[in-house]
Amino acid sequence: MNAHALLTAQGWRGTGHSLHPTSDSNGLTHHILIKRNQDGSGLGSKKDHKQEAWWLNAFDQALKGIDMKSGTMKQTLKGGALEKITARNPATKYTGARGLYTSFVRGGVMEGSANDPAASLLTPPDSGAGTPLATEPETKNGKDSRREETKEERRARREAKRLKKAEKEAQKEALKRAAEKVEKKKAKKAERQAAKEKLKAGETKEERRARRDARRRRKEKKRLMRAAKG
């Protein structure tokens, strides 16, 4: 793709001019510059990770500056990285013996559970493991403590159960009879329709006309009978 031709077709005035149609003071007169990554810390970098550990380098520098030739330890390094960190200079940030700790935010204090009443329990209150389930007391014979029913109560319970079962059977039988009745109606209707179609297929015009006249007379007779009764 020719970008120069494309921009010129859109109204660009050419190289050395901005995209503004009349003035070069608005916008850039050169292409967008790409920032190049030259620190060597990108993908595939073989840079030593210890170079990023500034605190390790500072202590290593301080240890190398100790002189042991005179029999006593003497620091010969002046102005090292560790000295800059621990220097008490109010103009710089994070300085002093505890300067690095000023960058952290102090959180809350974790309290113990010595005075917590829930901590004295053997199991958590919501676990259900330490609470036995409530069971009904048993008698000496191993039976539950429910009151034994009498013969009359047992007879009444069995009679109610029998009546309930009989009612269910009656409902089931009624539904079955209703379904059979619907099927019979459908069968009769289909049979009448088939007979009518067969009759229509074999009758002549005179027979068809006579059948329609007879049906019309029956309807008229029924109408007159309903009018007389009313």
PDB file of C-alpha atoms in Angstrom:
ATOM      1  CA  MET A   1       0.000   0.000   0.000  1.00  0.00           C
ATOM      2  CA  ASN A   2       1.317   3.458  -0.970  1.00  0.00           C
ATOM      3  CA  ALA A   3       0.661   5.548   2.135  1.00  0.00           C
ATOM      4  CA  HIS A   4       1.930   8.751   0.489  1.00  0.00           C
ATOM      5  CA  ALA A   5      -0.537   8.448  -2.416  1.00  0.00           C
ATOM      6  CA  LEU A   6      -3.393   7.544  -0.066  1.00  0.00           C
ATOM      7  CA  LEU A   7      -2.822  10.589   2.185  1.00  0.00           C
ATOM      8  CA  THR A   8      -2.391  12.884  -0.836  1.00  0.00           C
ATOM      9  CA  ALA A   9      -5.739  11.691  -2.200  1.00  0.00           C
ATOM     10  CA  GLN A  10      -7.303  12.577   1.172  1.00  0.00           C
ATOM     11  CA  GLY A  11      -6.019  16.181   0.987  1.00  0.00           C
ATOM     12  CA  TRP A  12      -2.499  15.988   2.445  1.00  0.00           C
ATOM     13  CA  ARG A  13      -0.116  18.662   1.103  1.00  0.00           C
ATOM     14  CA  GLY A  14       2.908  16.388   1.011  1.00  0.00           C
ATOM     15  CA  THR A  15       6.173  15.705   2.891  1.00  0.00           C
ATOM     16  CA  GLY A  16       7.091  18.318   5.513  1.00  0.00           C
ATOM     17  CA  HIS A  17       3.471  19.368   6.117  1.00  0.00           C
ATOM     18  CA  SER A  18       1.018  18.386   8.811  1.00  0.00           C
ATOM     19  CA  LEU A  19      -2.367  16.860   8.154  1.00  0.00           C
ATOM     20  CA  HIS A  20      -4.009  20.259   8.614  1.00  0.00           C
ATOM     21  CA  PRO A  21      -5.285  21.544   5.230  1.00  0.00           C
ATOM     22  CA  THR A  22      -3.842  25.078   5.536  1.00  0.00           C
ATOM     23  CA  SER A  23      -1.491  25.460   8.531  1.00  0.00           C
ATOM     24  CA  ASP A  24       1.562  23.508   9.680  1.00  0.00           C
ATOM     25  CA  SER A  25       1.299  24.848  13.233  1.00  0.00           C
ATOM     26  CA  ASN A  26      -1.418  22.311  14.010  1.00  0.00           C
ATOM     27  CA  GLY A  27      -0.274  18.708  14.243  1.00  0.00           C
ATOM     28  CA  LEU A  28       2.990  16.915  13.492  1.00  0.00           C
ATOM     29  CA  THR A  29       5.051  17.556  10.350  1.00  0.00           C
ATOM     30  CA  HIS A  30       6.870  14.212  10.685  1.00  0.00           C
ATOM     31  CA  HIS A  31       5.862  10.609  11.195  1.00  0.00           C
ATOM     32  CA  ILE A  32       5.131   9.189  14.637  1.00  0.00           C
ATOM     33  CA  LEU A  33       8.385   8.168  16.303  1.00  0.00           C
ATOM     34  CA  ILE A  34       8.671   4.704  17.799  1.00  0.00           C
ATOM     35  CA  LYS A  35      10.310   4.316  21.193  1.00  0.00           C
ATOM     36  CA  ARG A  36      13.060   1.739  21.007  1.00  0.00           C
ATOM     37  CA  ASN A  37      13.741  -0.574  23.920  1.00  0.00           C
ATOM     38  CA  GLN A  38      17.511  -0.685  24.331  1.00  0.00           C
ATOM     39  CA  ASP A  39      17.827  -1.670  28.001  1.00  0.00           C
ATOM     40  CA  GLY A  40      18.200  -5.344  27.157  1.00  0.00           C
ATOM     41  CA  SER A  41      15.478  -6.463  29.589  1.00  0.00           C
ATOM     42  CA  GLY A  42      13.013  -7.649  26.977  1.00  0.00           C
ATOM     43  CA  LEU A  43      12.156 -11.134  25.755  1.00  0.00           C
ATOM     44  CA  GLY A  44      15.291 -13.307  25.468  1.00  0.00           C
ATOM     45  CA  SER A  45      17.404 -11.007  27.607  1.00  0.00           C
ATOM     46  CA  LYS A  46      20.410 -12.639  29.267  1.00  0.00           C
ATOM     47  CA  LYS A  47      20.850  -9.852  31.773  1.00  0.00           C
ATOM     48  CA  ASP A  48      21.923 -10.997  35.244  1.00  0.00           C
ATOM     49  CA  HIS A  49      19.003 -10.823  37.670  1.00  0.00           C
ATOM     50  CA  LYS A  50      21.352  -9.763  40.462  1.00  0.00           C
ATOM     51  CA  GLN A  51      21.792  -6.387  38.768  1.00  0.00           C
ATOM     52  CA  GLU A  52      18.203  -5.557  39.717  1.00  0.00           C
ATOM     53  CA  ALA A  53      18.845  -6.412  43.404  1.00  0.00           C
ATOM     54  CA  TRP A  54      20.071  -2.911  44.405  1.00  0.00           C
ATOM     55  CA  TRP A  55      20.038  -3.773  48.089  1.00  0.00           C
ATOM     56  CA  LEU A  56      22.273  -6.818  47.459  1.00  0.00           C
ATOM     57  CA  ASN A  57      24.689  -4.721  45.393  1.00  0.00           C
ATOM     58  CA  ALA A  58      24.776  -2.028  48.106  1.00  0.00           C
ATOM     59  CA  PHE A  59      25.764  -4.509  50.842  1.00  0.00           C
ATOM     60  CA  ASP A  60      28.244  -6.210  48.518  1.00  0.00           C
ATOM     61  CA  GLN A  61      29.859  -2.842  47.793  1.00  0.00           C
ATOM     62  CA  ALA A  62      30.066  -2.041  51.502  1.00  0.00           C
ATOM     63  CA  LEU A  63      31.655  -5.416  52.333  1.00  0.00           C
ATOM     64  CA  LYS A  64      34.279  -4.976  49.636  1.00  0.00           C
ATOM     65  CA  GLY A  65      35.228  -1.592  51.143  1.00  0.00           C
ATOM     66  CA  ILE A  66      36.209  -3.073  54.542  1.00  0.00           C
ATOM     67  CA  ASP A  67      39.973  -3.018  55.217  1.00  0.00           C
ATOM     68  CA  MET A  68      41.332  -5.873  57.374  1.00  0.00           C
ATOM     69  CA  LYS A  69      45.081  -5.326  56.835  1.00  0.00           C
ATOM     70  CA  SER A  70      45.652  -3.351  60.040  1.00  0.00           C
ATOM     71  CA  GLY A  71      44.002  -6.036  62.165  1.00  0.00           C
ATOM     72  CA  THR A  72      40.859  -4.012  62.710  1.00  0.00           C
ATOM     73  CA  MET A  73      37.801  -3.552  60.538  1.00  0.00           C
ATOM     74  CA  LYS A  74      37.804  -0.179  58.811  1.00  0.00           C
ATOM     75  CA  GLN A  75      35.472   1.042  56.127  1.00  0.00           C
ATOM     76  CA  THR A  76      37.435   2.710  53.360  1.00  0.00           C
ATOM     77  CA  LEU A  77      34.491   3.301  51.001  1.00  0.00           C
ATOM     78  CA  LYS A  78      32.968   6.743  51.142  1.00  0.00           C
ATOM     79  CA  GLY A  79      29.688   7.693  49.534  1.00  0.00           C
ATOM     80  CA  GLY A  80      28.578   4.133  48.722  1.00  0.00           C
ATOM     81  CA  ALA A  81      25.042   3.068  47.923  1.00  0.00           C
ATOM     82  CA  LEU A  82      24.469   1.739  51.446  1.00  0.00           C
ATOM     83  CA  GLU A  83      25.678   5.002  52.983  1.00  0.00           C
ATOM     84  CA  LYS A  84      23.270   6.959  50.791  1.00  0.00           C
ATOM     85  CA  ILE A  85      20.376   4.814  51.956  1.00  0.00           C
ATOM     86  CA  THR A  86      21.163   5.078  55.678  1.00  0.00           C
ATOM     87  CA  ALA A  87      22.115   8.787  55.588  1.00  0.00           C
ATOM     88  CA  ARG A  88      19.880  11.111  57.562  1.00  0.00           C
ATOM     89  CA  ASN A  89      19.086  13.681  54.918  1.00  0.00           C
ATOM     90  CA  PRO A  90      15.627  15.263  55.264  1.00  0.00           C
ATOM     91  CA  ALA A  91      15.719  16.373  51.624  1.00  0.00           C
ATOM     92  CA  THR A  92      15.599  12.794  50.310  1.00  0.00           C
ATOM     93  CA  LYS A  93      12.914  10.156  50.694  1.00  0.00           C
ATOM     94  CA  TYR A  94      13.305   6.774  52.410  1.00  0.00           C
ATOM     95  CA  THR A  95      16.494   7.660  54.321  1.00  0.00           C
ATOM     96  CA  GLY A  96      17.762   6.867  57.798  1.00  0.00           C
ATOM     97  CA  ALA A  97      18.065   3.622  59.714  1.00  0.00           C
ATOM     98  CA  ARG A  98      14.350   2.819  59.186  1.00  0.00           C
ATOM     99  CA  GLY A  99      13.846   4.854  56.050  1.00  0.00           C
ATOM    100  CA  LEU A 100      12.812   1.958  53.847  1.00  0.00           C
ATOM    101  CA  TYR A 101      10.006   1.041  56.221  1.00  0.00           C
ATOM    102  CA  THR A 102       8.288   4.398  55.709  1.00  0.00           C
ATOM    103  CA  SER A 103       6.981   3.203  52.347  1.00  0.00           C
ATOM    104  CA  PHE A 104       4.809   0.539  53.999  1.00  0.00           C
ATOM    105  CA  VAL A 105       1.320   1.217  55.381  1.00  0.00           C
ATOM    106  CA  ARG A 106       0.781  -0.012  58.902  1.00  0.00           C
ATOM    107  CA  GLY A 107      -2.136  -2.432  59.128  1.00  0.00           C
ATOM    108  CA  GLY A 108      -4.248  -3.658  61.984  1.00  0.00           C
ATOM    109  CA  VAL A 109      -2.985  -5.867  64.788  1.00  0.00           C
ATOM    110  CA  MET A 110      -4.083  -9.501  64.779  1.00  0.00           C
ATOM    111  CA  GLU A 111      -5.801 -10.269  68.055  1.00  0.00           C
ATOM    112  CA  GLY A 112      -5.539 -13.611  69.806  1.00  0.00           C
ATOM    113  CA  SER A 113      -8.402 -15.950  70.585  1.00  0.00           C
ATOM    114  CA  ALA A 114      -7.585 -16.534  74.277  1.00  0.00           C
ATOM    115  CA  ASN A 115     -10.633 -14.589  75.513  1.00  0.00           C
ATOM    116  CA  ASP A 116     -12.958 -15.736  72.726  1.00  0.00           C
ATOM    117  CA  PRO A 117     -15.719 -18.024  74.157  1.00  0.00           C
ATOM    118  CA  ALA A 118     -16.037 -19.792  70.811  1.00  0.00           C
ATOM    119  CA  ALA A 119     -12.364 -20.781  70.907  1.00  0.00           C
ATOM    120  CA  SER A 120     -12.903 -22.865  74.065  1.00  0.00           C
ATOM    121  CA  LEU A 121     -15.322 -25.198  72.287  1.00  0.00           C
ATOM    122  CA  LEU A 122     -13.990 -28.551  71.142  1.00  0.00           C
ATOM    123  CA  THR A 123     -15.705 -28.165  67.775  1.00  0.00           C
ATOM    124  CA  PRO A 124     -17.111 -25.149  65.930  1.00  0.00           C
ATOM    125  CA  PRO A 125     -20.692 -24.298  66.933  1.00  0.00           C
ATOM    126  CA  ASP A 126     -21.993 -24.684  63.380  1.00  0.00           C
ATOM    127  CA  SER A 127     -20.269 -27.975  62.570  1.00  0.00           C
ATOM    128  CA  GLY A 128     -22.805 -30.188  64.316  1.00  0.00           C
ATOM    129  CA  ALA A 129     -20.082 -32.722  65.152  1.00  0.00           C
ATOM    130  CA  GLY A 130     -20.039 -32.131  68.903  1.00  0.00           C
ATOM    131  CA  THR A 131     -23.834 -32.000  69.349  1.00  0.00           C
ATOM    132  CA  PRO A 132     -25.555 -35.407  69.454  1.00  0.00           C
ATOM    133  CA  LEU A 133     -28.830 -35.744  67.580  1.00  0.00           C
ATOM    134  CA  ALA A 134     -31.947 -35.830  69.705  1.00  0.00           C
ATOM    135  CA  THR A 135     -33.345 -39.355  69.941  1.00  0.00           C
ATOM    136  CA  GLU A 136     -36.536 -40.593  71.460  1.00  0.00           C
ATOM    137  CA  PRO A 137     -36.169 -42.545  74.696  1.00  0.00           C
ATOM    138  CA  GLU A 138     -36.603 -46.268  74.415  1.00  0.00           C
ATOM    139  CA  THR A 139     -38.462 -48.538  76.765  1.00  0.00           C
ATOM    140  CA  LYS A 140     -37.143 -51.658  78.406  1.00  0.00           C
ATOM    141  CA  ASN A 141     -38.465 -53.870  75.617  1.00  0.00           C
ATOM    142  CA  GLY A 142     -36.631 -51.827  72.963  1.00  0.00           C
ATOM    143  CA  LYS A 143     -39.844 -50.272  71.615  1.00  0.00           C
ATOM    144  CA  ASP A 144     -40.395 -46.535  71.273  1.00  0.00           C
ATOM    145  CA  SER A 145     -42.322 -44.584  73.857  1.00  0.00           C
ATOM    146  CA  ARG A 146     -45.363 -43.922  71.661  1.00  0.00           C
ATOM    147  CA  ARG A 147     -48.727 -44.879  73.165  1.00  0.00           C
ATOM    148  CA  GLU A 148     -49.988 -48.202  71.825  1.00  0.00           C
ATOM    149  CA  GLU A 149     -53.282 -47.869  69.923  1.00  0.00           C
ATOM    150  CA  THR A 150     -56.369 -49.753  70.991  1.00  0.00           C
ATOM    151  CA  LYS A 151     -58.323 -52.260  68.898  1.00  0.00           C
ATOM    152  CA  GLU A 152     -60.984 -49.661  68.067  1.00  0.00           C
ATOM    153  CA  GLU A 153     -58.365 -47.147  66.902  1.00  0.00           C
ATOM    154  CA  ARG A 154     -56.568 -49.794  64.824  1.00  0.00           C
ATOM    155  CA  ARG A 155     -59.915 -50.843  63.257  1.00  0.00           C
ATOM    156  CA  ALA A 156     -60.806 -47.215  62.475  1.00  0.00           C
ATOM    157  CA  ARG A 157     -57.366 -46.579  60.940  1.00  0.00           C
ATOM    158  CA  ARG A 158     -57.616 -49.660  58.717  1.00  0.00           C
ATOM    159  CA  GLU A 159     -61.166 -48.735  57.673  1.00  0.00           C
ATOM    160  CA  ALA A 160     -60.050 -45.216  56.714  1.00  0.00           C
ATOM    161  CA  LYS A 161     -57.160 -46.704  54.731  1.00  0.00           C
ATOM    162  CA  ARG A 162     -59.550 -49.088  52.929  1.00  0.00           C
ATOM    163  CA  LEU A 163     -61.980 -46.289  52.100  1.00  0.00           C
ATOM    164  CA  LYS A 164     -59.154 -44.139  50.766  1.00  0.00           C
ATOM    165  CA  LYS A 165     -57.942 -46.976  48.570  1.00  0.00           C
ATOM    166  CA  ALA A 166     -61.471 -47.648  47.317  1.00  0.00           C
ATOM    167  CA  GLU A 167     -61.899 -43.954  46.486  1.00  0.00           C
ATOM    168  CA  LYS A 168     -58.683 -44.001  44.434  1.00  0.00           C
ATOM    169  CA  GLU A 169     -59.841 -47.124  42.587  1.00  0.00           C
ATOM    170  CA  ALA A 170     -63.222 -45.496  41.847  1.00  0.00           C
ATOM    171  CA  GLN A 171     -61.536 -42.382  40.478  1.00  0.00           C
ATOM    172  CA  LYS A 172     -59.254 -44.508  38.300  1.00  0.00           C
ATOM    173  CA  GLU A 173     -62.232 -46.507  37.000  1.00  0.00           C
ATOM    174  CA  ALA A 174     -64.179 -43.323  36.244  1.00  0.00           C
ATOM    175  CA  LEU A 175     -61.303 -41.909  34.258  1.00  0.00           C
ATOM    176  CA  LYS A 176     -61.000 -45.183  32.343  1.00  0.00           C
ATOM    177  CA  ARG A 177     -64.734 -45.214  31.484  1.00  0.00           C
ATOM    178  CA  ALA A 178     -64.577 -41.564  30.349  1.00  0.00           C
ATOM    179  CA  ALA A 179     -61.625 -42.338  28.065  1.00  0.00           C
ATOM    180  CA  GLU A 180     -63.449 -45.381  26.604  1.00  0.00           C
ATOM    181  CA  LYS A 181     -66.564 -43.262  26.007  1.00  0.00           C
ATOM    182  CA  VAL A 182     -64.542 -40.651  24.110  1.00  0.00           C
ATOM    183  CA  GLU A 183     -62.924 -43.359  21.991  1.00  0.00           C
ATOM    184  CA  LYS A 184     -66.330 -44.892  21.195  1.00  0.00           C
ATOM    185  CA  LYS A 185     -67.685 -41.493  20.116  1.00  0.00           C
ATOM    186  CA  LYS A 186     -64.694 -40.969  17.865  1.00  0.00           C
ATOM    187  CA  ALA A 187     -65.138 -44.433  16.331  1.00  0.00           C
ATOM    188  CA  LYS A 188     -68.874 -43.892  15.686  1.00  0.00           C
ATOM    189  CA  LYS A 189     -68.234 -40.497  14.144  1.00  0.00           C
ATOM    190  CA  ALA A 190     -65.567 -41.929  11.861  1.00  0.00           C
ATOM    191  CA  GLU A 191     -67.915 -44.801  10.887  1.00  0.00           C
ATOM    192  CA  ARG A 192     -70.761 -42.404  10.053  1.00  0.00           C
ATOM    193  CA  GLN A 193     -68.414 -40.201   8.057  1.00  0.00           C
ATOM    194  CA  ALA A 194     -67.155 -43.218   6.092  1.00  0.00           C
ATOM    195  CA  ALA A 195     -70.718 -44.397   5.368  1.00  0.00           C
ATOM    196  CA  LYS A 196     -71.708 -40.926   4.257  1.00  0.00           C
ATOM    197  CA  GLU A 197     -68.718 -40.676   1.923  1.00  0.00           C
ATOM    198  CA  LYS A 198     -69.552 -44.116   0.484  1.00  0.00           C
ATOM    199  CA  LEU A 199     -73.155 -43.093  -0.024  1.00  0.00           C
ATOM    200  CA  LYS A 200     -72.170 -39.870  -1.729  1.00  0.00           C
ATOM    201  CA  ALA A 201     -69.814 -41.693  -4.059  1.00  0.00           C
ATOM    202  CA  GLY A 202     -72.496 -44.161  -5.316  1.00  0.00           C
ATOM    203  CA  GLU A 203     -75.683 -42.011  -5.501  1.00  0.00           C
ATOM    204  CA  THR A 204     -76.970 -40.194  -8.556  1.00  0.00           C
ATOM    205  CA  LYS A 205     -78.009 -36.549  -8.805  1.00  0.00           C
ATOM    206  CA  GLU A 206     -81.704 -37.392  -8.293  1.00  0.00           C
ATOM    207  CA  GLU A 207     -80.894 -39.463  -5.164  1.00  0.00           C
ATOM    208  CA  ARG A 208     -78.676 -36.705  -3.784  1.00  0.00           C
ATOM    209  CA  ARG A 209     -81.418 -34.124  -4.393  1.00  0.00           C
ATOM    210  CA  ALA A 210     -84.038 -36.357  -2.734  1.00  0.00           C
ATOM    211  CA  ARG A 211     -81.748 -36.914   0.286  1.00  0.00           C
ATOM    212  CA  ARG A 212     -81.185 -33.202   0.738  1.00  0.00           C
ATOM    213  CA  ASP A 213     -84.934 -32.492   0.469  1.00  0.00           C
ATOM    214  CA  ALA A 214     -85.673 -35.141   3.100  1.00  0.00           C
ATOM    215  CA  ARG A 215     -83.078 -33.651   5.442  1.00  0.00           C
ATOM    216  CA  ARG A 216     -84.545 -30.175   4.890  1.00  0.00           C
ATOM    217  CA  ARG A 217     -88.045 -31.449   5.722  1.00  0.00           C
ATOM    218  CA  ARG A 218     -86.802 -33.105   8.920  1.00  0.00           C
ATOM    219  CA  LYS A 219     -85.168 -29.868  10.060  1.00  0.00           C
ATOM    220  CA  GLU A 220     -88.329 -27.899   9.311  1.00  0.00           C
ATOM    221  CA  LYS A 221     -90.465 -30.410  11.220  1.00  0.00           C
ATOM    222  CA  LYS A 222     -88.169 -30.173  14.246  1.00  0.00           C
ATOM    223  CA  ARG A 223     -88.300 -26.374  14.131  1.00  0.00           C
ATOM    224  CA  LEU A 224     -92.126 -26.415  14.085  1.00  0.00           C
ATOM    225  CA  MET A 225     -92.261 -28.852  17.003  1.00  0.00           C
ATOM    226  CA  ARG A 226     -89.922 -26.621  19.098  1.00  0.00           C
ATOM    227  CA  ALA A 227     -92.078 -23.587  18.226  1.00  0.00           C
ATOM    228  CA  ALA A 228     -95.278 -25.395  19.266  1.00  0.00           C
ATOM    229  CA  LYS A 229     -93.761 -26.429  22.600  1.00  0.00           C
ATOM    230  CA  GLY A 230     -92.511 -22.933  23.282  1.00  0.00           C
TER     231      GLY A 230
END
